[in-house]
Coordinates of C-alpha atoms and ligand atoms in Angstrom, one line a residue:
M1 CA -1.6 -42.0 -27.1
S2 CA -4.8 -43.1 -29.0
E3 CA -7.1 -45.5 -27.3
Q4 CA -7.7 -49.0 -28.5
K5 CA -10.3 -51.7 -28.0
T6 CA -9.7 -55.4 -28.7
V7 CA -12.4 -57.8 -29.9
S8 CA -11.5 -61.4 -29.4
F9 CA -14.0 -64.2 -28.8
E10 CA -13.3 -67.9 -28.6
R11 CA -15.7 -69.5 -31.1
P12 CA -18.6 -67.0 -30.5
V13 CA -22.2 -67.8 -31.2
L14 CA -24.7 -65.0 -31.1
R15 CA -28.0 -65.9 -29.5
G16 CA -30.9 -64.0 -27.8
T17 CA -32.9 -60.9 -28.3
L18 CA -31.7 -57.4 -28.7
Q19 CA -33.5 -54.0 -28.6
V20 CA -31.1 -51.6 -30.2
P21 CA -31.1 -47.9 -29.3
G22 CA -33.5 -45.4 -30.8
D23 CA -33.3 -44.3 -34.4
K24 CA -30.8 -41.5 -35.0
S25 CA -32.7 -39.9 -37.9
I26 CA -36.0 -39.9 -36.0
S27 CA -34.5 -38.7 -32.7
H28 CA -33.0 -35.7 -34.4
R29 CA -36.2 -34.8 -36.1
A30 CA -38.3 -35.2 -33.0
V31 CA -36.2 -32.6 -31.2
M32 CA -36.1 -30.3 -34.2
L33 CA -39.8 -30.3 -34.9
G34 CA -40.6 -30.2 -31.2
S35 CA -38.5 -27.0 -31.0
I36 CA -40.1 -25.4 -34.1
A37 CA -43.6 -26.3 -32.6
T38 CA -45.3 -24.4 -29.9
G39 CA -46.0 -26.3 -26.7
K40 CA -44.8 -29.6 -25.2
T41 CA -43.4 -32.6 -27.0
T42 CA -42.5 -35.8 -25.2
I43 CA -40.1 -38.2 -26.9
S44 CA -39.6 -41.8 -25.7
G45 CA -36.9 -44.1 -26.9
F46 CA -34.7 -41.1 -27.8
L47 CA -31.1 -42.0 -29.0
D48 CA -28.7 -40.7 -26.3
G49 CA -25.8 -40.9 -28.8
E50 CA -23.5 -37.9 -29.2
D51 CA -25.0 -36.8 -32.5
C52 CA -28.5 -36.4 -31.1
L53 CA -27.1 -34.7 -27.9
S54 CA -25.6 -32.1 -30.2
T55 CA -29.0 -31.4 -31.6
I56 CA -30.5 -31.0 -28.1
D57 CA -27.6 -28.7 -27.1
M58 CA -28.3 -26.4 -30.1
F59 CA -31.9 -25.8 -29.3
R60 CA -31.1 -25.1 -25.6
K61 CA -28.9 -22.3 -26.9
L62 CA -31.8 -21.0 -28.9
G63 CA -33.9 -20.7 -25.8
V64 CA -35.9 -23.9 -26.0
S65 CA -36.4 -25.8 -22.7
I66 CA -35.3 -29.4 -23.1
T67 CA -35.1 -31.9 -20.3
R68 CA -33.7 -35.4 -20.7
E69 CA -33.7 -38.4 -18.4
G70 CA -31.9 -41.2 -20.3
T71 CA -34.0 -41.9 -23.4
D72 CA -37.0 -39.8 -22.3
V73 CA -36.9 -36.2 -23.5
V74 CA -39.4 -33.4 -23.0
V75 CA -39.2 -30.4 -25.3
D76 CA -41.1 -27.3 -24.2
S77 CA -40.9 -24.6 -26.9
P78 CA -42.3 -21.1 -27.2
G79 CA -42.3 -21.8 -31.0
I80 CA -39.8 -20.8 -33.6
S81 CA -40.9 -17.2 -33.7
A82 CA -39.9 -16.7 -30.1
W83 CA -36.4 -18.3 -30.3
Q84 CA -33.5 -16.3 -28.9
T85 CA -30.4 -15.3 -30.6
P86 CA -27.7 -17.5 -29.1
T87 CA -24.7 -16.0 -27.3
E88 CA -22.5 -18.9 -28.3
T89 CA -21.6 -20.8 -31.5
L90 CA -24.0 -23.7 -32.2
D91 CA -21.8 -26.9 -32.4
A92 CA -23.1 -29.7 -34.6
G93 CA -20.2 -31.9 -33.4
N94 CA -19.8 -34.9 -35.8
S95 CA -23.5 -34.8 -37.0
G96 CA -24.2 -34.1 -40.7
T97 CA -27.9 -34.4 -40.1
T98 CA -27.8 -31.8 -37.4
A99 CA -25.8 -29.4 -39.5
R100 CA -27.8 -29.7 -42.8
L101 CA -31.3 -29.8 -41.3
M102 CA -30.4 -26.9 -39.0
L103 CA -29.2 -24.8 -42.0
G104 CA -32.7 -25.1 -43.4
I105 CA -34.5 -24.4 -40.2
L106 CA -32.3 -21.4 -39.1
S107 CA -32.6 -19.8 -42.6
G108 CA -36.2 -18.8 -42.0
S109 CA -36.0 -18.3 -38.3
P110 CA -35.8 -14.9 -36.5
V111 CA -32.3 -15.4 -35.2
T112 CA -28.7 -15.0 -36.5
S113 CA -26.3 -17.8 -35.4
T114 CA -23.0 -19.3 -36.3
M115 CA -22.7 -23.1 -36.6
C116 CA -19.5 -25.1 -36.4
G117 CA -18.6 -28.8 -36.4
D118 CA -15.8 -31.2 -35.5
Q119 CA -12.7 -31.8 -37.7
Y120 CA -14.6 -34.4 -39.8
L121 CA -17.9 -32.5 -40.2
S122 CA -15.9 -29.3 -41.1
K123 CA -14.7 -31.1 -44.3
R124 CA -18.2 -32.3 -45.4
P125 CA -20.0 -30.4 -48.2
M126 CA -22.7 -27.9 -47.2
K127 CA -23.3 -26.3 -50.6
R128 CA -25.7 -29.1 -51.5
V129 CA -27.9 -27.4 -48.8
T130 CA -26.9 -23.8 -48.9
G131 CA -27.3 -23.8 -52.7
P132 CA -31.1 -24.5 -52.7
L133 CA -31.5 -22.4 -49.6
G134 CA -29.8 -19.5 -51.4
L135 CA -32.5 -19.8 -54.1
M136 CA -35.1 -19.3 -51.4
G137 CA -33.4 -16.1 -50.3
A138 CA -31.5 -17.5 -47.4
N139 CA -28.6 -15.3 -46.1
I140 CA -25.8 -17.7 -45.2
T141 CA -22.2 -16.3 -44.9
S142 CA -18.8 -17.7 -44.3
D143 CA -15.4 -16.2 -43.3
E144 CA -13.5 -18.8 -45.2
H145 CA -14.8 -21.5 -47.5
D146 CA -18.5 -21.3 -48.3
D147 CA -18.9 -25.1 -48.8
Y148 CA -17.8 -25.9 -45.2
L149 CA -18.7 -25.1 -41.6
P150 CA -18.4 -22.7 -39.8
L151 CA -21.3 -20.8 -41.5
T152 CA -23.3 -18.0 -40.2
V153 CA -27.1 -18.0 -40.9
H154 CA -28.8 -14.7 -40.8
G155 CA -32.5 -15.7 -40.4
T156 CA -34.7 -13.9 -43.0
K157 CA -37.9 -14.1 -45.0
L158 CA -37.8 -17.0 -47.5
A159 CA -39.6 -17.5 -50.8
A160 CA -40.9 -20.9 -52.0
I161 CA -39.0 -22.8 -54.8
D162 CA -39.5 -25.9 -56.9
Y163 CA -36.4 -27.9 -56.4
Q164 CA -35.1 -30.8 -58.4
M165 CA -32.6 -32.7 -56.3
P166 CA -29.2 -33.3 -57.9
V167 CA -28.2 -35.9 -55.2
A168 CA -30.0 -38.7 -53.4
S169 CA -30.0 -37.2 -49.9
A170 CA -32.6 -37.1 -47.2
Q171 CA -30.6 -34.4 -45.5
V172 CA -30.9 -32.1 -48.5
K173 CA -34.6 -32.9 -49.0
S174 CA -35.3 -32.2 -45.4
A175 CA -33.4 -28.9 -45.2
V176 CA -35.4 -27.6 -48.2
L177 CA -38.7 -28.9 -46.8
L178 CA -38.0 -27.4 -43.3
A179 CA -37.1 -24.0 -44.9
G180 CA -40.2 -24.4 -47.1
L181 CA -42.3 -24.7 -43.9
Q182 CA -41.3 -21.1 -43.1
A183 CA -41.3 -19.7 -46.7
E184 CA -44.0 -17.7 -48.5
G185 CA -45.8 -20.0 -51.0
E186 CA -45.6 -23.6 -51.8
T187 CA -42.2 -25.3 -52.0
S188 CA -41.8 -28.6 -53.9
V189 CA -38.9 -31.0 -53.8
T190 CA -38.4 -33.7 -56.5
E191 CA -36.1 -36.5 -55.7
M192 CA -33.9 -38.5 -58.1
V193 CA -34.3 -41.6 -56.0
V194 CA -36.5 -41.9 -53.0
S195 CA -34.6 -41.3 -49.7
R196 CA -35.7 -41.8 -46.1
D197 CA -39.0 -40.0 -45.4
H198 CA -38.9 -39.4 -41.7
T199 CA -39.1 -35.6 -42.1
E200 CA -42.3 -35.9 -44.1
R201 CA -43.9 -38.4 -41.7
M202 CA -43.0 -36.4 -38.7
L203 CA -44.2 -33.1 -40.1
N204 CA -47.6 -34.8 -40.5
Q205 CA -47.4 -35.9 -36.9
F206 CA -46.8 -32.3 -35.7
G207 CA -49.9 -31.1 -37.7
A208 CA -48.4 -30.0 -41.0
E209 CA -49.9 -31.0 -44.4
L210 CA -47.7 -32.2 -47.2
T211 CA -48.7 -33.7 -50.5
Q212 CA -46.8 -36.3 -52.4
E213 CA -47.1 -37.2 -56.1
G214 CA -44.5 -39.7 -57.4
K215 CA -41.1 -38.4 -56.3
T216 CA -42.4 -34.8 -55.7
I217 CA -43.2 -33.6 -52.2
R218 CA -45.0 -30.2 -51.7
I219 CA -45.3 -28.2 -48.5
Q220 CA -47.2 -24.9 -48.0
G221 CA -45.3 -22.3 -46.1
G222 CA -46.6 -20.7 -42.9
Q223 CA -48.1 -23.8 -41.3
Q224 CA -47.9 -23.9 -37.5
L225 CA -46.7 -27.0 -35.7
S226 CA -48.0 -28.1 -32.3
G227 CA -46.1 -30.2 -29.8
T228 CA -47.0 -33.9 -29.7
D229 CA -45.8 -37.3 -28.4
V230 CA -43.2 -39.2 -30.3
V231 CA -42.1 -42.8 -29.8
V232 CA -38.8 -43.6 -31.5
P233 CA -38.3 -47.2 -32.8
G234 CA -34.9 -48.9 -32.7
D235 CA -32.5 -47.9 -35.3
I236 CA -32.3 -50.5 -38.1
S237 CA -28.9 -49.0 -39.1
S238 CA -27.6 -49.9 -35.6
A239 CA -29.3 -53.3 -35.7
A240 CA -27.7 -54.0 -39.1
F241 CA -24.3 -54.6 -37.4
F242 CA -25.7 -57.5 -35.3
M243 CA -27.9 -58.7 -38.2
V244 CA -24.8 -59.2 -40.3
A245 CA -23.1 -60.8 -37.3
A246 CA -26.0 -63.3 -36.8
A247 CA -26.0 -64.1 -40.5
M248 CA -22.3 -64.9 -40.7
V249 CA -21.4 -66.5 -37.3
E250 CA -22.2 -70.2 -37.3
D251 CA -25.2 -71.4 -35.2
S252 CA -26.3 -67.8 -34.4
E253 CA -29.9 -66.7 -34.1
V254 CA -30.9 -63.3 -32.9
S255 CA -34.3 -61.5 -32.7
F256 CA -34.3 -57.7 -33.0
E257 CA -37.3 -56.3 -31.1
K258 CA -39.1 -53.0 -31.8
V259 CA -36.8 -52.2 -34.7
G260 CA -37.9 -49.5 -37.1
L261 CA -39.2 -50.9 -40.4
N262 CA -39.9 -47.8 -42.4
P263 CA -39.8 -49.0 -46.0
T264 CA -37.3 -46.3 -47.0
R265 CA -34.8 -47.9 -44.5
T266 CA -35.3 -51.6 -45.0
G267 CA -33.0 -52.2 -47.9
I268 CA -30.7 -54.2 -45.6
L269 CA -33.5 -56.8 -45.1
D270 CA -34.0 -57.1 -48.9
V271 CA -30.2 -57.6 -49.4
L272 CA -30.0 -60.2 -46.6
K273 CA -32.8 -62.2 -48.1
A274 CA -31.3 -62.0 -51.5
M275 CA -28.0 -63.2 -50.2
G276 CA -29.7 -66.3 -48.8
V277 CA -30.1 -65.3 -45.1
R278 CA -32.9 -67.0 -43.2
L279 CA -35.0 -64.2 -41.8
E280 CA -38.4 -63.9 -40.1
Q281 CA -40.3 -60.7 -39.8
S282 CA -43.2 -60.3 -37.3
Q283 CA -46.4 -58.5 -37.6
E284 CA -45.6 -54.8 -37.7
Q285 CA -47.0 -52.1 -35.5
G286 CA -47.1 -48.4 -36.1
F287 CA -46.6 -45.3 -33.9
S288 CA -45.8 -41.7 -34.7
G289 CA -46.3 -42.4 -38.3
E290 CA -43.4 -45.0 -38.3
R291 CA -43.6 -48.8 -38.4
Y292 CA -41.7 -51.2 -36.2
G293 CA -41.6 -54.9 -35.5
T294 CA -39.4 -57.9 -34.7
V295 CA -36.9 -59.4 -37.1
K296 CA -35.2 -62.7 -36.5
I297 CA -31.9 -63.4 -38.3
M298 CA -30.4 -66.9 -38.5
Y299 CA -26.9 -68.0 -39.6
S300 CA -27.0 -69.0 -43.3
K301 CA -24.9 -69.9 -46.3
L302 CA -24.4 -66.6 -48.2
N303 CA -24.4 -65.8 -51.9
A304 CA -22.9 -62.7 -53.5
M305 CA -25.2 -60.2 -55.2
E306 CA -25.3 -56.8 -57.0
I307 CA -26.4 -53.9 -54.9
G308 CA -27.1 -50.6 -56.7
G309 CA -29.8 -48.2 -58.0
E310 CA -32.9 -47.4 -56.0
L311 CA -31.7 -49.7 -53.2
I312 CA -28.8 -47.6 -52.3
P313 CA -30.5 -44.7 -50.3
R314 CA -32.5 -47.5 -48.5
L315 CA -29.3 -48.9 -47.0
I316 CA -26.7 -46.2 -47.5
D317 CA -25.4 -46.4 -43.8
E318 CA -25.3 -50.2 -43.9
L319 CA -22.9 -50.5 -46.8
P320 CA -19.7 -50.7 -44.6
V321 CA -21.0 -53.7 -42.7
L322 CA -22.6 -55.2 -45.9
A323 CA -19.1 -55.1 -47.5
L324 CA -17.9 -57.2 -44.5
L325 CA -20.7 -59.7 -45.0
A326 CA -19.9 -59.9 -48.7
T327 CA -16.4 -61.1 -47.9
Q328 CA -18.2 -64.3 -46.5
A329 CA -20.5 -64.7 -49.5
K330 CA -19.9 -67.1 -52.4
G331 CA -19.1 -65.1 -55.6
R332 CA -18.6 -61.5 -56.6
T333 CA -20.6 -58.8 -54.8
I334 CA -20.7 -55.6 -56.8
I335 CA -21.8 -52.3 -55.1
T336 CA -22.6 -49.5 -57.5
D337 CA -24.3 -46.0 -57.4
A338 CA -23.0 -45.4 -53.9
E339 CA -20.7 -42.4 -54.6
E340 CA -22.4 -40.7 -51.7
L341 CA -20.3 -42.9 -49.4
R342 CA -17.3 -40.8 -50.4
V343 CA -18.7 -37.8 -48.5
K344 CA -19.9 -39.5 -45.3
E345 CA -18.1 -39.2 -41.9
T346 CA -15.1 -40.4 -43.9
D347 CA -14.6 -41.6 -47.5
R348 CA -16.3 -44.9 -46.7
I349 CA -15.4 -46.5 -50.0
E350 CA -11.6 -46.2 -49.5
A351 CA -11.8 -46.6 -45.7
V352 CA -13.8 -49.9 -45.8
A353 CA -11.6 -51.4 -48.5
T354 CA -8.4 -50.4 -46.8
E355 CA -9.4 -51.8 -43.5
L356 CA -11.0 -55.1 -44.8
R357 CA -7.9 -55.7 -46.9
K358 CA -5.8 -55.7 -43.7
L359 CA -7.9 -58.7 -42.6
G360 CA -7.2 -60.5 -45.9
A361 CA -10.4 -59.5 -47.8
D362 CA -10.4 -59.5 -51.6
I363 CA -11.9 -56.1 -52.3
E364 CA -11.5 -53.5 -55.0
T365 CA -12.8 -49.9 -55.1
T366 CA -14.6 -48.2 -58.0
P367 CA -15.6 -44.5 -58.2
D368 CA -19.1 -45.4 -57.0
G369 CA -18.7 -48.5 -55.0
M370 CA -16.8 -51.7 -54.4
I371 CA -16.2 -55.2 -55.8
I372 CA -15.8 -58.0 -53.3
N373 CA -14.9 -61.6 -54.0
G374 CA -15.7 -64.2 -51.5
P375 CA -15.7 -66.2 -49.4
T376 CA -12.4 -65.3 -47.8
P377 CA -11.2 -66.4 -44.4
L378 CA -10.2 -63.3 -42.4
T379 CA -7.3 -62.9 -40.0
G380 CA -6.9 -60.5 -37.1
A381 CA -5.3 -57.1 -37.4
T382 CA -5.3 -53.5 -36.0
L383 CA -8.0 -51.5 -37.8
Q384 CA -8.6 -47.7 -37.8
S385 CA -12.0 -46.2 -37.1
Y386 CA -11.2 -42.9 -38.9
G387 CA -13.3 -41.3 -36.2
D388 CA -16.3 -42.9 -38.0
H389 CA -18.7 -44.8 -35.8
R390 CA -19.8 -47.1 -38.6
L391 CA -16.2 -48.0 -39.5
G392 CA -15.5 -48.7 -35.8
M393 CA -18.5 -51.0 -35.5
M394 CA -17.7 -52.8 -38.8
A395 CA -14.2 -53.5 -37.4
A396 CA -15.7 -54.9 -34.1
I397 CA -18.2 -57.2 -36.0
A398 CA -15.3 -58.4 -38.2
G399 CA -13.6 -59.5 -35.0
L400 CA -16.3 -62.2 -34.5
I401 CA -15.1 -64.1 -37.6
T402 CA -11.4 -63.4 -37.7
S403 CA -8.9 -66.1 -36.8
G404 CA -7.1 -63.7 -34.4
P405 CA -8.1 -60.6 -32.4
V406 CA -9.1 -57.4 -34.0
H407 CA -7.7 -54.2 -32.3
I408 CA -9.7 -51.1 -33.1
E409 CA -8.0 -47.7 -32.9
N410 CA -10.1 -44.8 -31.6
P411 CA -13.3 -46.8 -30.9
S412 CA -14.9 -44.1 -28.8
C413 CA -16.6 -42.6 -31.9
I414 CA -19.0 -45.5 -31.7
A415 CA -20.9 -43.5 -29.0
I416 CA -22.0 -41.2 -31.8
S417 CA -24.8 -43.6 -32.7
Y418 CA -24.6 -46.6 -30.4
P419 CA -23.2 -45.8 -26.9
Q420 CA -23.8 -49.4 -25.5
F421 CA -22.5 -51.2 -28.6
F422 CA -19.7 -53.1 -26.8
E423 CA -22.0 -54.1 -24.0
D424 CA -24.6 -55.5 -26.4
L425 CA -21.8 -57.2 -28.4
S426 CA -20.4 -59.1 -25.4
N427 CA -23.9 -60.0 -24.0
L428 CA -25.0 -61.5 -27.4
A429 CA -21.7 -63.2 -28.2
N430 CA -21.4 -64.7 -24.7
G431 CA -25.1 -65.5 -24.3
Ligands
S3P501 C1 -29.7 -39.1 -42.7 C2 -29.6 -39.2 -44.1 C3 -28.5 -39.9 -44.7 C4 -27.7 -40.8 -43.7 C5 -27.5 -40.1 -42.4 C6 -28.8 -39.7 -41.8 C7 -30.8 -38.3 -42.2 O1 -27.6 -39.0 -45.3 O2 -26.5 -41.2 -44.3 O3 -26.8 -41.0 -41.6 O4 -31.1 -38.5 -41.0 O5 -31.5 -37.6 -43.0 P1 -27.9 -38.4 -46.8 O6 -29.3 -38.1 -46.8 O7 -27.1 -37.2 -46.9 O8 -27.5 -39.5 -47.7

C-alpha cells in the first residue's frame, strides 16, 4: 500500500520567519570539490536531503573520509589522484546532479567504477554529458542503453575541448568543466543561455582559475584544488514553495532568512515582482563566493505574465510551484522555452498540468511549457507525487488554498531536497 499525507488547514495564514535547508546544488558541489581537493574541507549548512547524501556515499566508496553531524560536514581527502577503485556500484539514487557531475569527474580520475540510479534517474538522459565527455577521450561503457544509467566509467587521460552547449543545463556545463579541470590543455564551454554558476564560483573558492568572456567559460587543465571552508546558504528553490504560499494565502507575511541570492537563481523573485507580489529584499551578504540575504514576501493581488527565454534556467526548478501560483493570478500566464522540464525527475509539464487540473485549474500544455488561465478557485483532491519531490511539495502548497483537503500519494520523496518540509509547513501555517 502506498503512503499518503493529507494537507488540510482551516483558513491558514502564513506568518513568521523561515530559514530553509541548505542549497542542494551548492551542497553537492562542496562535497565533490572537497573530495577532488587535497586536505580538509569543512561545510556548514549542508543539505541533509537524500540527493546530497547519495553524493557523500559515493565519495566514501572512493576512499574519501567524510564525517557528518547534521548539517556540518568534514571532508578529508587525499586528493583525486589517490582515490581508490570502489568495490561496490556507486548509487546516485534520484539525483541527476550527482550522476551527471560525477560522470565528468570520474572520466579523468584514476579509477574505474559503475554508477547506477533509482527507477526515475535510470530513465533520464545521460548522453548530453557522455557526448561531450567522449569528445574529450572519456571511456564510458554500458551493458544496455548508452543514454541511461547504469554506466561504467574507466578513468583515463582526457584532452581539452571547446564545447558549444546544445542545451541550457548547468549539469552539462559542470560535467565538462570538471572533466576539463583534469584534461590536458584549456577547455572552454559556451552556453546558449546562462545557467546556474555555482561550479565556477566554487572552483574559484578551492583555488582554481577560470576565465569568463560573455557566455564562454575557460578552464586550464591540471590545476590542483586545496581544501577550504564552505558555508551553504538556504536553497531558494526550497524557499520558493513558501514564497508562493505567502504570496497567495490571504494576510500572509513571511521572511526568508539567509536564503541564497545568486543572480543565476533569483528568477523566482523577478517573476513574483512582475506578478505584483509585495516583496522586500534586505542587504545581501557574501560567503564562499555566494550571496545570501533576507527576503520578505507579503500576500498580494496577482497578475498573469509571460515567463520564457533567458529567465527559464534562472527558475527552472520553481516552475511547478509557479504554475500553481498562476492559477490564482488574473489573466493568462504563458510559460515557454521550458522543454527541459520534460526530462526532470518526471515530465514536469504533463505531471503539473494533470495534477493541477484535478483541483480544477484551467491549464493547457504545450511542447515547451504551459498556458494557465486564472484566477480559478481550487477544490481538494488526491494528487500524485510521481516520486518527484517538487511535485509533492507543489501539491502540499496547493492544499493551503483548496476548499477541501489535498491528499498526496507517496510524499516521502520530498525528503530528497527538503526533509523537514511538513514541519515547516505546519509551523508557518499555524503560527
Ligand atoms: C542543477 C541544475 C539544474 C536543476 C537541478 C540542479 C545543478 O538542472 O534543475 O535541480 O545543481 O546543476 P539542469 O542544469 O540540467 O537544467
